[in-house]
XYZ file of N, CA, C and O in Angstrom:
724
model
N 0.839 -1.158 0.000
C 0.000 0.000 0.000
C 0.892 1.232 0.000
O 2.056 1.163 0.336
N 0.338 2.364 -0.292
C 1.105 3.594 -0.360
C 1.424 4.096 1.032
O 0.598 4.050 1.918
N 2.617 4.624 1.217
C 2.977 5.271 2.467
C 2.631 6.744 2.351
O 3.402 7.533 1.849
N 1.461 7.115 2.795
C 1.001 8.496 2.669
C 1.665 9.365 3.722
O 1.680 9.040 4.895
N 2.245 10.462 3.300
C 2.803 11.432 4.216
C 2.220 12.787 3.872
O 1.606 12.974 2.830
N 2.432 13.738 4.743
C 1.908 15.079 4.497
C 2.553 15.708 3.270
O 2.001 16.627 2.679
N 3.736 15.210 2.872
C 4.445 15.806 1.746
C 4.140 15.140 0.407
O 4.574 15.609 -0.623
N 3.435 14.034 0.427
C 3.198 13.326 -0.822
C 1.721 13.315 -1.170
O 0.880 13.537 -0.329
N 1.456 13.055 -2.422
C 0.073 12.952 -2.879
C -0.076 11.650 -3.648
O -0.013 11.627 -4.861
N -0.221 10.525 -2.902
C -0.370 9.250 -3.587
C -1.735 9.161 -4.245
O -2.662 9.864 -3.850
N -1.878 8.294 -5.243
C -3.165 8.150 -5.918
C -4.147 7.364 -5.070
O -4.389 6.199 -5.279
N -4.715 8.025 -4.049
C -5.664 7.395 -3.142
C -7.062 7.783 -3.571
O -7.505 8.894 -3.342
N -7.751 6.885 -4.225
C -9.120 7.152 -4.645
C -9.193 8.236 -5.698
O -8.239 8.972 -5.951
N -10.334 8.370 -6.321
C -10.508 9.285 -7.440
C -10.399 10.754 -7.087
O -9.955 11.543 -7.894
N -10.793 11.148 -5.890
C -10.866 12.577 -5.586
C -9.639 13.103 -4.876
O -9.528 14.299 -4.664
N -8.706 12.251 -4.481
C -7.585 12.683 -3.662
C -6.762 13.771 -4.302
O -6.424 14.756 -3.662
N -6.411 13.611 -5.573
C -5.568 14.593 -6.226
C -6.186 15.974 -6.132
O -5.536 16.931 -5.755
N -7.459 16.099 -6.436
C -8.132 17.402 -6.411
C -8.169 17.981 -5.009
O -7.891 19.151 -4.807
N -8.513 17.164 -4.003
C -8.622 17.665 -2.645
C -7.258 18.069 -2.113
O -7.120 19.110 -1.467
N -6.210 17.291 -2.385
C -4.884 17.586 -1.872
C -4.274 18.796 -2.560
O -3.673 19.639 -1.923
N -4.400 18.886 -3.873
C -3.811 19.996 -4.610
C -4.478 21.303 -4.234
O -3.821 22.319 -4.039
N -5.792 21.278 -4.070
C -6.504 22.508 -3.720
C -6.018 23.053 -2.387
O -5.949 24.256 -2.190
N -5.644 22.172 -1.451
C -5.203 22.613 -0.147
C -3.708 22.874 -0.080
O -3.212 23.351 0.913
N -2.982 22.586 -1.131
C -1.527 22.698 -1.103
C -1.043 24.130 -0.959
O -0.008 24.372 -0.382
N -1.764 25.089 -1.453
C -1.325 26.481 -1.405
C -1.763 27.164 -0.122
O -1.735 28.381 -0.024
N -2.203 26.401 0.883
C -2.616 26.991 2.142
C -4.110 27.270 2.195
O -4.600 27.739 3.208
N -4.825 27.026 1.136
C -6.268 27.212 1.155
C -6.928 25.934 1.617
O -6.323 24.874 1.627
N -8.164 26.018 2.000
C -8.904 24.829 2.431
C -9.067 23.884 1.257
O -9.274 24.316 0.128
N -8.953 22.577 1.516
C -9.143 21.624 0.423
C -10.556 21.728 -0.142
O -11.498 22.015 0.572
N -10.643 21.478 -1.424
C -11.959 21.467 -2.057
C -12.759 20.304 -1.495
O -12.203 19.263 -1.169
N -14.066 20.474 -1.341
C -14.852 19.349 -0.832
C -14.781 18.171 -1.795
O -14.810 18.344 -3.002
N -14.645 16.997 -1.227
C -14.558 15.779 -2.038
C -15.949 15.374 -2.493
O -16.923 15.621 -1.797
N -16.037 14.758 -3.656
C -17.330 14.231 -4.081
C -17.810 13.199 -3.062
O -16.995 12.546 -2.419
N -19.103 13.048 -2.889
C -19.589 12.061 -1.933
C -19.205 10.648 -2.350
O -19.034 10.364 -3.528
N -19.054 9.803 -1.353
C -18.780 8.373 -1.542
C -17.430 8.080 -2.172
O -17.276 7.124 -2.915
N -16.423 8.892 -1.869
C -15.080 8.628 -2.343
C -14.091 8.733 -1.194
O -14.296 9.493 -0.249
N -12.998 7.975 -1.289
C -11.915 8.021 -0.319
C -11.022 9.206 -0.659
O -10.690 9.416 -1.829
N -10.671 9.972 0.345
C -9.733 11.083 0.172
C -8.719 11.039 1.316
O -8.866 10.261 2.262
N -7.719 11.903 1.226
C -6.688 11.976 2.244
C -6.363 13.433 2.536
O -6.270 14.252 1.627
N -6.237 13.743 3.806
C -5.702 15.032 4.246
C -4.614 14.719 5.252
O -4.894 14.144 6.296
N -3.372 15.107 4.904
C -2.248 14.731 5.755
C -2.143 13.215 5.777
O -2.119 12.577 4.742
N -2.118 12.641 6.982
C -2.036 11.183 7.066
C -3.368 10.546 7.461
O -3.415 9.383 7.829
N -4.455 11.302 7.369
C -5.791 10.788 7.708
C -6.591 10.499 6.444
O -6.682 11.335 5.547
N -7.169 9.294 6.369
C -8.079 8.950 5.281
C -9.492 9.366 5.658
O -9.876 9.318 6.827
N -10.255 9.765 4.632
C -11.655 10.144 4.816
C -12.487 9.416 3.780
O -12.061 9.227 2.644
N -13.673 9.012 4.180
C -14.629 8.452 3.232
C -15.913 9.249 3.380
O -16.431 9.394 4.492
N -16.382 9.787 2.275
C -17.600 10.599 2.273
C -17.482 11.748 3.279
O -18.438 12.095 3.957
N -16.259 12.298 3.397
C -16.021 13.440 4.267
C -15.805 13.112 5.729
O -15.496 13.989 6.527
N -15.931 11.856 6.125
C -15.773 11.443 7.525
C -14.461 10.677 7.687
O -14.071 9.920 6.799
N -13.776 10.823 8.850
C -12.552 10.047 9.072
C -12.819 8.554 8.869
O -13.875 8.048 9.258
N -11.861 7.884 8.248
C -12.026 6.468 7.928
C -10.834 5.680 8.432
O -9.688 6.057 8.200
N -11.109 4.604 9.149
C -10.074 3.667 9.570
C -10.360 2.368 8.849
O -11.386 1.734 9.073
N -9.462 1.979 7.964
C -9.670 0.793 7.152
C -9.481 -0.492 7.937
O -8.465 -0.697 8.578
N -10.490 -1.311 7.908
C -10.435 -2.653 8.471
C -10.982 -3.571 7.400
O -12.053 -3.319 6.847
N -10.244 -4.622 7.076
C -10.738 -5.471 6.010
C -9.914 -6.721 5.830
O -9.263 -7.194 6.759
N -9.949 -7.221 4.611
C -9.367 -8.522 4.303
C -8.514 -8.463 3.047
O -8.739 -7.642 2.171
N -7.579 -9.406 2.979
C -6.788 -9.616 1.789
C -7.430 -10.803 1.065
O -7.358 -11.933 1.542
N -8.114 -10.559 -0.040
C -8.877 -11.599 -0.723
C -8.286 -11.909 -2.093
O -8.956 -11.805 -3.112
N -7.006 -12.277 -2.115
C -6.376 -12.570 -3.398
C -7.035 -13.760 -4.083
O -7.004 -13.871 -5.299
N -7.673 -14.638 -3.333
C -8.352 -15.783 -3.916
C -9.553 -15.409 -4.769
O -10.005 -16.183 -5.602
N -10.071 -14.204 -4.578
C -11.228 -13.747 -5.352
C -10.928 -13.807 -6.853
O -11.799 -14.096 -7.662
N -9.699 -13.551 -7.213
C -9.290 -13.559 -8.620
C -8.907 -14.956 -9.100
O -8.556 -15.136 -10.254
N -8.956 -15.939 -8.206
C -8.601 -17.300 -8.569
C -7.188 -17.677 -8.185
O -6.719 -18.762 -8.520
N -6.499 -16.821 -7.487
C -5.097 -17.077 -7.145
C -4.943 -18.137 -6.061
O -3.884 -18.715 -5.924
N -5.973 -18.400 -5.306
C -5.882 -19.373 -4.225
C -6.153 -20.784 -4.725
O -5.412 -21.711 -4.444
N -7.191 -20.937 -5.525
C -7.633 -22.266 -5.954
C -7.454 -22.491 -7.448
O -7.617 -23.607 -7.925
N -7.190 -21.445 -8.189
C -7.132 -21.534 -9.644
C -8.440 -21.152 -10.309
O -8.502 -20.957 -11.510
N -9.496 -21.028 -9.509
C -10.796 -20.613 -10.026
C -11.225 -19.324 -9.346
O -11.253 -19.251 -8.110
N -11.545 -18.330 -10.144
C -12.046 -17.072 -9.584
C -13.389 -17.315 -8.907
O -14.104 -18.261 -9.250
N -13.725 -16.479 -7.933
C -15.031 -16.578 -7.283
C -16.122 -16.472 -8.340
O -16.012 -15.668 -9.272
N -17.168 -17.220 -8.172
C -18.349 -17.068 -9.021
C -19.061 -15.782 -8.596
O -18.757 -15.211 -7.541
N -20.010 -15.333 -9.392
C -20.785 -14.148 -9.007
C -21.461 -14.371 -7.664
O -21.483 -13.475 -6.816
N -22.009 -15.553 -7.448
C -22.690 -15.860 -6.181
C -21.708 -15.809 -5.006
O -22.028 -15.243 -3.952
N -20.509 -16.388 -5.171
C -19.509 -16.354 -4.102
C -19.057 -14.925 -3.812
O -18.874 -14.545 -2.650
N -18.867 -14.141 -4.871
C -18.443 -12.766 -4.691
C -19.512 -11.960 -3.950
O -19.214 -11.207 -3.024
N -20.765 -12.130 -4.352
C -21.856 -11.429 -3.678
C -21.989 -11.870 -2.229
O -22.217 -11.048 -1.340
N -21.822 -13.155 -1.971
C -21.881 -13.667 -0.597
C -20.755 -13.062 0.246
O -20.961 -12.666 1.391
N -19.563 -13.009 -0.321
C -18.412 -12.431 0.387
C -18.679 -10.974 0.762
O -18.574 -10.592 1.925
N -19.024 -10.148 -0.221
C -19.218 -8.725 0.050
C -20.427 -8.468 0.946
O -20.412 -7.545 1.769
N -21.486 -9.258 0.819
C -22.673 -9.087 1.658
C -22.373 -9.374 3.129
O -23.036 -8.824 4.015
N -21.381 -10.221 3.406
C -21.049 -10.588 4.782
C -20.211 -9.523 5.502
O -20.082 -9.574 6.726
N -19.670 -8.569 4.774
C -18.822 -7.535 5.384
C -19.658 -6.390 5.932
O -20.755 -6.112 5.447
N -19.085 -5.694 6.902
C -19.749 -4.480 7.381
C -19.709 -3.450 6.259
O -18.832 -3.511 5.386
N -20.636 -2.501 6.248
C -20.614 -1.474 5.190
C -19.256 -0.763 5.157
O -18.655 -0.513 6.199
N -18.811 -0.458 3.963
C -17.539 0.220 3.730
C -16.343 -0.584 4.213
O -15.304 -0.034 4.549
N -16.486 -1.919 4.243
C -15.348 -2.769 4.568
C -14.315 -2.653 3.457
O -14.624 -2.299 2.324
N -13.089 -2.963 3.780
C -11.992 -2.791 2.834
C -11.451 -4.157 2.417
O -11.111 -4.971 3.272
N -11.402 -4.402 1.118
C -10.888 -5.668 0.590
C -9.761 -5.381 -0.385
O -9.924 -4.604 -1.317
N -8.622 -6.015 -0.135
C -7.486 -5.919 -1.052
C -7.569 -7.115 -1.983
O -7.659 -8.262 -1.535
N -7.569 -6.855 -3.288
C -7.719 -7.921 -4.274
C -6.814 -7.673 -5.468
O -6.462 -6.537 -5.770
N -6.453 -8.749 -6.130
C -5.620 -8.650 -7.316
C -6.442 -8.155 -8.504
O -7.576 -8.570 -8.708
N -5.817 -7.313 -9.277
C -6.393 -6.825 -10.539
C -5.320 -6.987 -11.614
O -4.980 -6.055 -12.324
N -4.780 -8.193 -11.706
C -3.695 -8.483 -12.639
C -4.235 -8.623 -14.054
O -5.368 -9.031 -14.274
N -3.398 -8.339 -15.008
C -3.781 -8.435 -16.407
C -4.221 -9.859 -16.765
O -5.108 -10.045 -17.595
N -3.650 -10.860 -16.120
C -3.980 -12.253 -16.423
C -5.461 -12.565 -16.194
O -6.028 -13.418 -16.861
N -6.100 -11.874 -15.256
C -7.525 -12.136 -15.012
C -8.421 -11.362 -15.964
O -9.611 -11.638 -16.061
N -7.857 -10.392 -16.661
C -8.607 -9.643 -17.668
C -9.529 -8.582 -17.087
O -9.860 -8.589 -15.909
N -9.926 -7.679 -17.949
C -10.784 -6.570 -17.531
C -12.139 -7.070 -17.039
O -12.711 -6.516 -16.103
N -12.659 -8.134 -17.656
C -13.964 -8.658 -17.235
C -13.914 -9.140 -15.785
O -14.867 -8.926 -15.026
N -12.814 -9.775 -15.385
C -12.674 -10.238 -14.010
C -12.607 -9.084 -13.025
O -13.215 -9.133 -11.951
N -11.873 -8.043 -13.375
C -11.786 -6.866 -12.513
C -13.156 -6.186 -12.433
O -13.607 -5.795 -11.352
N -13.836 -6.081 -13.557
C -15.160 -5.440 -13.589
C -16.157 -6.189 -12.701
O -16.965 -5.564 -12.008
N -16.098 -7.514 -12.690
C -16.996 -8.290 -11.816
C -16.763 -7.945 -10.351
O -17.708 -7.775 -9.588
N -15.488 -7.836 -9.943
C -15.178 -7.487 -8.554
C -15.703 -6.099 -8.217
O -16.317 -5.891 -7.172
N -15.445 -5.149 -9.099
C -15.851 -3.766 -8.838
C -17.374 -3.662 -8.760
O -17.917 -3.040 -7.850
N -18.075 -4.278 -9.708
C -19.552 -4.236 -9.692
C -20.114 -4.853 -8.414
O -21.042 -4.311 -7.807
N -19.576 -5.968 -7.999
C -20.066 -6.630 -6.794
C -19.785 -5.778 -5.560
O -20.643 -5.633 -4.686
N -18.589 -5.199 -5.475
C -18.270 -4.316 -4.347
C -19.200 -3.106 -4.333
O -19.703 -2.710 -3.272
N -19.444 -2.525 -5.487
C -20.362 -1.381 -5.571
C -21.757 -1.768 -5.085
O -22.385 -1.023 -4.324
N -22.252 -2.917 -5.511
C -23.601 -3.357 -5.160
C -23.770 -3.547 -3.657
O -24.886 -3.435 -3.139
N -22.669 -3.802 -2.953
C -22.736 -4.050 -1.510
C -22.093 -2.930 -0.693
O -21.807 -3.123 0.490
N -21.861 -1.770 -1.324
C -21.254 -0.610 -0.639
C -19.939 -0.977 0.045
O -19.692 -0.594 1.195
N -19.094 -1.706 -0.679
C -17.797 -2.104 -0.156
C -16.686 -1.353 -0.881
O -16.904 -0.780 -1.939
N -15.496 -1.370 -0.291
C -14.345 -0.657 -0.826
C -13.245 -1.635 -1.201
O -13.041 -2.639 -0.523
N -12.532 -1.318 -2.277
C -11.464 -2.176 -2.784
C -10.120 -1.466 -2.821
O -10.044 -0.270 -3.105
N -9.082 -2.225 -2.570
C -7.710 -1.852 -2.907
C -7.350 -2.798 -4.051
O -7.315 -4.012 -3.856
N -7.132 -2.266 -5.225
C -6.776 -3.095 -6.365
C -5.267 -3.054 -6.581
O -4.683 -1.990 -6.725
N -4.655 -4.234 -6.599
C -3.225 -4.374 -6.838
C -3.035 -4.772 -8.302
O -3.614 -5.747 -8.763
N -2.226 -4.017 -9.038
C -2.098 -4.175 -10.488
C -1.116 -5.238 -10.961
O -1.167 -5.652 -12.108
N -0.169 -5.638 -10.125
C 0.844 -6.619 -10.543
C 1.433 -7.263 -9.303
O 1.224 -6.796 -8.185
N 2.182 -8.331 -9.511
C 2.793 -9.053 -8.407
C 4.297 -9.129 -8.611
O 4.764 -9.634 -9.641
N 5.046 -8.623 -7.664
C 6.496 -8.636 -7.765
C 7.091 -10.027 -7.783
O 8.181 -10.246 -8.302
N 6.394 -10.992 -7.205
C 6.879 -12.376 -7.182
C 6.475 -13.143 -8.425
O 6.983 -14.216 -8.684
N 5.505 -12.646 -9.182
C 5.101 -13.326 -10.408
C 4.133 -14.466 -10.184
O 4.127 -15.433 -10.939
N 3.310 -14.380 -9.143
C 2.289 -15.401 -8.893
C 0.996 -15.074 -9.636
O 0.815 -13.980 -10.135
N 0.120 -16.028 -9.634
C -1.248 -15.859 -10.138
C -1.307 -15.498 -11.615
O -2.075 -14.645 -12.031
N -0.457 -16.106 -12.401
C -0.491 -15.857 -13.837
C 0.081 -14.521 -14.249
O 0.054 -14.150 -15.412
N 0.605 -13.767 -13.296
C 1.146 -12.433 -13.573
C 2.592 -12.633 -14.029
O 3.497 -12.704 -13.221
N 2.810 -12.783 -15.330
C 4.109 -13.173 -15.863
C 4.949 -12.012 -16.374
O 6.117 -12.198 -16.671
N 4.383 -10.847 -16.511
C 5.102 -9.720 -17.082
C 6.362 -9.424 -16.265
O 6.288 -8.989 -15.129
N 7.520 -9.703 -16.827
C 8.796 -9.436 -16.173
C 9.304 -10.563 -15.302
O 10.362 -10.447 -14.701
N 8.574 -11.661 -15.207
C 8.984 -12.780 -14.367
C 10.225 -13.431 -14.961
O 10.344 -13.582 -16.167
N 11.143 -13.856 -14.096
C 12.417 -14.398 -14.575
C 12.468 -15.920 -14.613
O 13.452 -16.489 -15.031
N 11.424 -16.582 -14.169
C 11.439 -18.042 -14.163
C 10.049 -18.582 -13.912
O 9.060 -18.039 -14.397
N 9.989 -19.635 -13.122
C 8.719 -20.274 -12.805
C 7.872 -19.401 -11.880
O 8.342 -18.400 -11.332
N 6.616 -19.824 -11.694
C 5.680 -19.138 -10.802
C 6.368 -18.812 -9.478
O 6.990 -19.678 -8.856
N 6.315 -17.551 -9.080
C 6.885 -17.122 -7.816
C 8.350 -16.760 -7.850
O 8.946 -16.461 -6.824
N 8.975 -16.756 -9.019
C 10.419 -16.507 -9.096
C 10.773 -15.024 -9.049
O 11.927 -14.673 -8.873
N 9.825 -14.163 -9.225
C 10.077 -12.730 -9.116
C 10.411 -12.064 -10.431
O 10.765 -12.706 -11.419
N 10.279 -10.761 -10.446
C 10.561 -9.971 -11.640
C 12.059 -9.689 -11.744
O 12.745 -9.533 -10.744
N 12.517 -9.564 -12.932
C 13.912 -9.245 -13.202
C 14.122 -7.742 -13.018
O 13.216 -6.946 -13.257
N 15.317 -7.348 -12.624
C 15.623 -5.929 -12.408
C 15.347 -5.092 -13.652
O 14.948 -3.930 -13.553
N 15.529 -5.668 -14.833
C 15.280 -4.908 -16.064
C 13.804 -4.528 -16.200
O 13.480 -3.523 -16.827
N 12.910 -5.322 -15.613
C 11.482 -4.978 -15.652
C 11.252 -3.677 -14.892
O 10.517 -2.805 -15.336
N 11.903 -3.525 -13.737
C 11.739 -2.322 -12.919
C 12.373 -1.090 -13.559
O 11.918 0.026 -13.344
N 13.415 -1.268 -14.354
C 14.062 -0.110 -14.968
C 13.355 0.354 -16.233
O 13.273 1.545 -16.488
N 12.808 -0.559 -17.028
C 12.143 -0.124 -18.268
C 11.072 -1.091 -18.770
O 10.165 -0.689 -19.478
N 11.175 -2.355 -18.412
C 10.282 -3.366 -18.955
C 8.813 -3.179 -18.625
O 7.935 -3.622 -19.367
N 8.529 -2.524 -17.513
C 7.138 -2.299 -17.100
C 6.350 -1.496 -18.130
O 5.126 -1.562 -18.169
N 7.013 -0.768 -18.990
C 6.335 0.095 -19.956
C 5.594 -0.688 -21.041
O 4.643 -0.192 -21.622
N 6.016 -1.921 -21.289
C 5.472 -2.702 -22.395
C 4.046 -3.171 -22.154
O 3.157 -2.918 -22.955
N 3.813 -3.874 -21.048
C 2.478 -4.426 -20.781
C 1.844 -3.842 -19.523
O 0.653 -3.592 -19.488
N 2.635 -3.670 -18.472
C 2.114 -3.241 -17.183
C 1.507 -1.844 -17.238
O 0.372 -1.637 -16.803
N 2.243 -0.884 -17.733
C 1.760 0.493 -17.746
C 0.475 0.653 -18.561
O -0.470 1.285 -18.080
N 0.373 0.068 -19.763
C -0.906 0.154 -20.479
C -2.061 -0.509 -19.705
O -3.192 -0.015 -19.728
N -1.782 -1.619 -19.016
C -2.821 -2.277 -18.208
C -3.271 -1.361 -17.072
O -4.462 -1.162 -16.859
N -2.314 -0.829 -16.341
C -2.621 0.085 -15.242
C -3.482 1.249 -15.749
O -4.505 1.575 -15.147
N -3.077 1.852 -16.844
C -3.820 2.988 -17.393
C -5.243 2.598 -17.784
O -6.185 3.347 -17.553
N -5.422 1.415 -18.359
C -6.768 1.013 -18.777
C -7.669 0.731 -17.578
O -8.842 1.110 -17.578
N -7.139 0.106 -16.523
C -7.944 -0.176 -15.331
C -8.310 1.122 -14.617
O -9.476 1.344 -14.257
N -7.338 1.989 -14.421
C -7.615 3.252 -13.726
C -8.614 4.089 -14.515
O -9.561 4.641 -13.950
N -8.436 4.176 -15.821
C -9.360 4.952 -16.649
C -10.783 4.417 -16.528
O -11.731 5.187 -16.381
N -10.932 3.114 -16.552
C -12.269 2.529 -16.504
C -12.940 2.679 -15.142
O -14.153 2.881 -15.070
N -12.191 2.563 -14.044
C -12.806 2.505 -12.719
C -12.514 3.711 -11.831
O -12.881 3.706 -10.659
N -11.903 4.753 -12.369
C -11.512 5.902 -11.550
C -12.693 6.593 -10.873
O -12.530 7.209 -9.830
N -13.882 6.473 -11.411
C -15.047 7.126 -10.821
C -15.904 6.183 -9.988
O -16.969 6.573 -9.514
N -15.448 4.971 -9.789
C -16.225 4.015 -9.006
C -16.099 4.320 -7.518
O -14.981 4.422 -6.994
N -17.210 4.413 -6.818
C -17.130 4.626 -5.369
C -16.585 3.404 -4.634
O -16.283 3.490 -3.449
N -16.431 2.278 -5.313
C -15.871 1.089 -4.675
C -14.349 1.134 -4.609
O -13.741 0.382 -3.855
N -13.708 2.003 -5.365
C -12.238 2.067 -5.369
C -11.772 2.966 -4.232
O -12.002 4.175 -4.239
N -11.104 2.353 -3.256
C -10.551 3.114 -2.144
C -9.108 3.498 -2.446
O -8.717 4.645 -2.277
N -8.321 2.513 -2.898
C -6.893 2.720 -3.127
C -6.440 1.900 -4.319
O -7.041 0.871 -4.645
N -5.371 2.347 -4.943
C -4.698 1.587 -5.990
C -3.372 1.138 -5.387
O -2.670 1.923 -4.777
N -3.007 -0.117 -5.584
C -1.694 -0.609 -5.171
C -0.918 -0.924 -6.451
O -1.336 -1.781 -7.229
N 0.163 -0.224 -6.666
C 0.882 -0.363 -7.925
C 1.422 -1.763 -8.143
O 1.370 -2.292 -9.249
N 1.986 -2.383 -7.089
C 2.528 -3.743 -7.236
C 2.603 -4.389 -5.873
O 2.982 -3.763 -4.887
N 2.203 -5.639 -5.805
C 2.305 -6.433 -4.590
C 3.742 -6.948 -4.466
O 4.307 -7.452 -5.424
N 4.301 -6.823 -3.276
C 5.651 -7.312 -2.988
C 6.648 -6.962 -4.085
O 7.224 -7.839 -4.738
N 6.886 -5.664 -4.299
C 7.705 -5.238 -5.439
C 9.129 -5.757 -5.419
O 9.695 -6.007 -6.464
N 9.711 -5.943 -4.284
C 11.093 -6.415 -4.240
C 11.206 -7.911 -4.403
O 12.289 -8.434 -4.625
N 10.068 -8.593 -4.300
C 10.036 -10.038 -4.472
C 10.934 -10.682 -3.490
O 11.285 -11.717 -3.300
């Protein structure tokens, strides 16, 4: 996850950039759109109220645990069992495709839940092969971190963010899981 500090403006939810930049010159931050995660200093806010994230790491939702992604029924059952605005960290790797990510986002939206979407895996698990140096779990090669990410990863990241940037289910974006592998 991002290490948010008062000096940085990480991509936390759709409205963060606007709220943080507006307050950067010493003026009050612009009000955030309703139902979005924002940050002021080191405090997260959801719908304008302080937010303390409590949730789960559900990498299996994408099929990384069993090899089969959750069915629509399993996904709905999972999100329905959480408290409102619960936080779920899930994989949004290119290997699962846009349709798989869209299913997670739609289900989270339907149940008023929040997601942290991780775009890639530094260890190369779950079919995430871009930059992997060997078998499943062998990790990305240093050349991927210096320039290789531009080939497949960056276009994937841009397409996912563009499609879901206005979803109230998106709390945070995680650029890469376990980047150092």
